[in-house]
mmCIF file of C-alpha atoms in Angstrom:
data_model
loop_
_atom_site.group_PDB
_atom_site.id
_atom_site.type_symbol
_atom_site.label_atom_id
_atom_site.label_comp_id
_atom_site.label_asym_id
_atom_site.label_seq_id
_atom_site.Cartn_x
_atom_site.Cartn_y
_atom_site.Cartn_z
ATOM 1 C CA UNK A 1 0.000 0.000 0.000
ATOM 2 C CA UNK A 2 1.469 3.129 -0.928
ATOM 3 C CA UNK A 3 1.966 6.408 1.141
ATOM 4 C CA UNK A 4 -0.173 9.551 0.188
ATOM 5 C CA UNK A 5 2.033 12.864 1.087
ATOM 6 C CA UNK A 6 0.507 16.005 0.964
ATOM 7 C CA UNK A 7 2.722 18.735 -0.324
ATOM 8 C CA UNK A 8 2.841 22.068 1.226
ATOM 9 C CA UNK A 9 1.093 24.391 -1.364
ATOM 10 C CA UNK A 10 -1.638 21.248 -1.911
ATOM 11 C CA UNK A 11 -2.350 21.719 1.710
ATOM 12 C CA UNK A 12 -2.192 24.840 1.559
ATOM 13 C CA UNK A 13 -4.451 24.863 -0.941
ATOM 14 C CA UNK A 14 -6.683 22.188 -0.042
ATOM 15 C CA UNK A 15 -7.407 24.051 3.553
ATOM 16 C CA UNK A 16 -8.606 27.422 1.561
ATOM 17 C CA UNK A 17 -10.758 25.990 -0.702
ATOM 18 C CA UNK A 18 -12.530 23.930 2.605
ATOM 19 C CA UNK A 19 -12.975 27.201 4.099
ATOM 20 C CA UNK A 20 -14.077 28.678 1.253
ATOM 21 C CA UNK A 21 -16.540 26.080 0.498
ATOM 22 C CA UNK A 22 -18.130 26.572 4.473
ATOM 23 C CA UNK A 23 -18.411 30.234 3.972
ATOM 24 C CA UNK A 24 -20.105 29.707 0.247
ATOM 25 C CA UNK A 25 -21.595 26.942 1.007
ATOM 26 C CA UNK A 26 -21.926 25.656 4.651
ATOM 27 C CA UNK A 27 -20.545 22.364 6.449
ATOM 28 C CA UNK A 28 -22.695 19.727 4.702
ATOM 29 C CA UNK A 29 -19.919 20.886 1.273
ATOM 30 C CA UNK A 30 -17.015 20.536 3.572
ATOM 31 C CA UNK A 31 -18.316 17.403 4.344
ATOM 32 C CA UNK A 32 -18.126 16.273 1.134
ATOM 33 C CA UNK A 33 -14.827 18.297 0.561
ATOM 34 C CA UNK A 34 -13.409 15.547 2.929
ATOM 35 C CA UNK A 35 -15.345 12.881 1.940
ATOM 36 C CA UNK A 36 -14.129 12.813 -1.907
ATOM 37 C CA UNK A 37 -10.621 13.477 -0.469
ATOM 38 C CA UNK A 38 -10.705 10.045 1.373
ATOM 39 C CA UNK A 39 -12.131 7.755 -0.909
ATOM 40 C CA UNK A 40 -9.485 9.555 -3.047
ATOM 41 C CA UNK A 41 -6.930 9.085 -0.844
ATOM 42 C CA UNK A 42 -7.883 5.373 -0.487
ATOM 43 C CA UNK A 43 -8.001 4.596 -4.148
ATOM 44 C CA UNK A 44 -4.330 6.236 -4.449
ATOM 45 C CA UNK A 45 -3.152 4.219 -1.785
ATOM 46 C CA UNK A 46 -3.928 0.764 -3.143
ATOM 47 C CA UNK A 47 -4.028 1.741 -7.067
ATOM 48 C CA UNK A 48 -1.645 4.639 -7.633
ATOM 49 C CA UNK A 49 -1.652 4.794 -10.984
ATOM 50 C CA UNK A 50 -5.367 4.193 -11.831
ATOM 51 C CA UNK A 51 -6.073 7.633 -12.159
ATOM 52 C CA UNK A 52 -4.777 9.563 -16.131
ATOM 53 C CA UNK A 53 -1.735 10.936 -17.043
ATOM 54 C CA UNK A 54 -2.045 15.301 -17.058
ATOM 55 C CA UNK A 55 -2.256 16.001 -20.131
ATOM 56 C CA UNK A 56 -1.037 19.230 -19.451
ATOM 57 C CA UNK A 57 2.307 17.879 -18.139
ATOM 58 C CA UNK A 58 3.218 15.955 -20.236
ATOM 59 C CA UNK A 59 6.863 16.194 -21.799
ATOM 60 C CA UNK A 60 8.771 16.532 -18.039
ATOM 61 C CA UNK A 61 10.589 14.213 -16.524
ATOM 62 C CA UNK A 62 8.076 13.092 -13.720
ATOM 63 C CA UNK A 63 4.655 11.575 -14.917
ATOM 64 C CA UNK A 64 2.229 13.724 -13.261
ATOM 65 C CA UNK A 65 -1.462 12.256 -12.826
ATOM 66 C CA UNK A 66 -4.572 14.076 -11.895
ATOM 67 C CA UNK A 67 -7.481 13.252 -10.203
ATOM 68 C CA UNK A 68 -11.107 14.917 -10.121
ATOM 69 C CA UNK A 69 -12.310 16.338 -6.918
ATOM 70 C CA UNK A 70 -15.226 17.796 -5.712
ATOM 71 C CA UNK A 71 -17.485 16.961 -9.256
ATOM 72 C CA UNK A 72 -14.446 17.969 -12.034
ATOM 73 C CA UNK A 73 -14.023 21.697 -10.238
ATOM 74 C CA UNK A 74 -11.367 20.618 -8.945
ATOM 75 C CA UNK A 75 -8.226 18.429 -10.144
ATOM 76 C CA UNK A 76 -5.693 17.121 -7.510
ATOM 77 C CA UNK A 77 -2.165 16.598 -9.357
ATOM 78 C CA UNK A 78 0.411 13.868 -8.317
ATOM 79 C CA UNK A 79 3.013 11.774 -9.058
ATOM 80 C CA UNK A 80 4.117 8.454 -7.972
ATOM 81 C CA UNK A 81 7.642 7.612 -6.556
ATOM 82 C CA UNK A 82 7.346 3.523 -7.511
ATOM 83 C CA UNK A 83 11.093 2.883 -6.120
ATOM 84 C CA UNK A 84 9.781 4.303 -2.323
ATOM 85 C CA UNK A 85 5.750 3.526 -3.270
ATOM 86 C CA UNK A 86 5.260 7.134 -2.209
ATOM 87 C CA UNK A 87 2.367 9.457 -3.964
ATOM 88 C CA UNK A 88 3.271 13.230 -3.459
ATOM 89 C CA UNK A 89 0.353 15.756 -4.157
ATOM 90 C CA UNK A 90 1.685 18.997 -5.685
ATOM 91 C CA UNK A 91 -1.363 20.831 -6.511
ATOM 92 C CA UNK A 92 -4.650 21.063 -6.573
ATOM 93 C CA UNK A 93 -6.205 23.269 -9.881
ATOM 94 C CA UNK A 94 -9.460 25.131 -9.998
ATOM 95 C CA UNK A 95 -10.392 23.789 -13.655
ATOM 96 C CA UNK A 96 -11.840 27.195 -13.902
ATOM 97 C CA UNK A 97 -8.695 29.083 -14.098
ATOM 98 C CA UNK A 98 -6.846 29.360 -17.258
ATOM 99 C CA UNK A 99 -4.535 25.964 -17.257
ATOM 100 C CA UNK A 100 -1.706 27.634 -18.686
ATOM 101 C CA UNK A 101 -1.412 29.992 -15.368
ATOM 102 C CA UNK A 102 -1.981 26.480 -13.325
ATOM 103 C CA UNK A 103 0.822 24.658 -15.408
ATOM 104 C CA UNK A 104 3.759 27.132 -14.480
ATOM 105 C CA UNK A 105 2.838 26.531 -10.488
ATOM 106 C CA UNK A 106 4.164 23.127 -11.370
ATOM 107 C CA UNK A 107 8.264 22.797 -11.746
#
């Protein structure tokens, strides 16, 4: 089973888009805020590379993957160290934002 790592600036972001959400929305969105993030979570630890190749990253040196979140507003990005069975979280993209801005967060 491999080990999910969140990134600083994923949890960074992850924590302001929660609290967004409770202001917008209320608790019962955060709710499911954390619920998708689990069963995410849980999917990545037993079947790390189920989820697509970005599309957007493709070309670099590291394979980064995406996942949906929160009904496609939201896409978590990853990679997957296979030697150390380690997934590290990078990002997380607001699919409503212009992807080339998103792409040049990731280096």
């Amino acid at each position: 089973m491999a080990k999910v790592i969140w990134e600083e600036n994923a949890t960074t972001l992850l924590l302001e888009y929660i609290e967004n959400a409770r202001i917008e929305f209320g608790n019962s969105t955060v709710k499911r805020w954390q619920k998708d993030r689990k069963t995410i979570e849980w999917r990545l630890e037993h079947y790390p590379v189920s989820f697509p190749l970005e599309e957007l990253l493709q070309g670099r040196s590291i394979l980064y993957r995406h996942c949906h979140l929160m009904h496609n507003r939201f896409k978590i990005i990853y990679y997957y160290n296979e030697t150390e069975d380690i997934i590290h979280i990078v990002d997380i993209w607001d699919t409503k934002i212009n992807p080339q801005t998103l792409v040049k967060r990731i280096r």
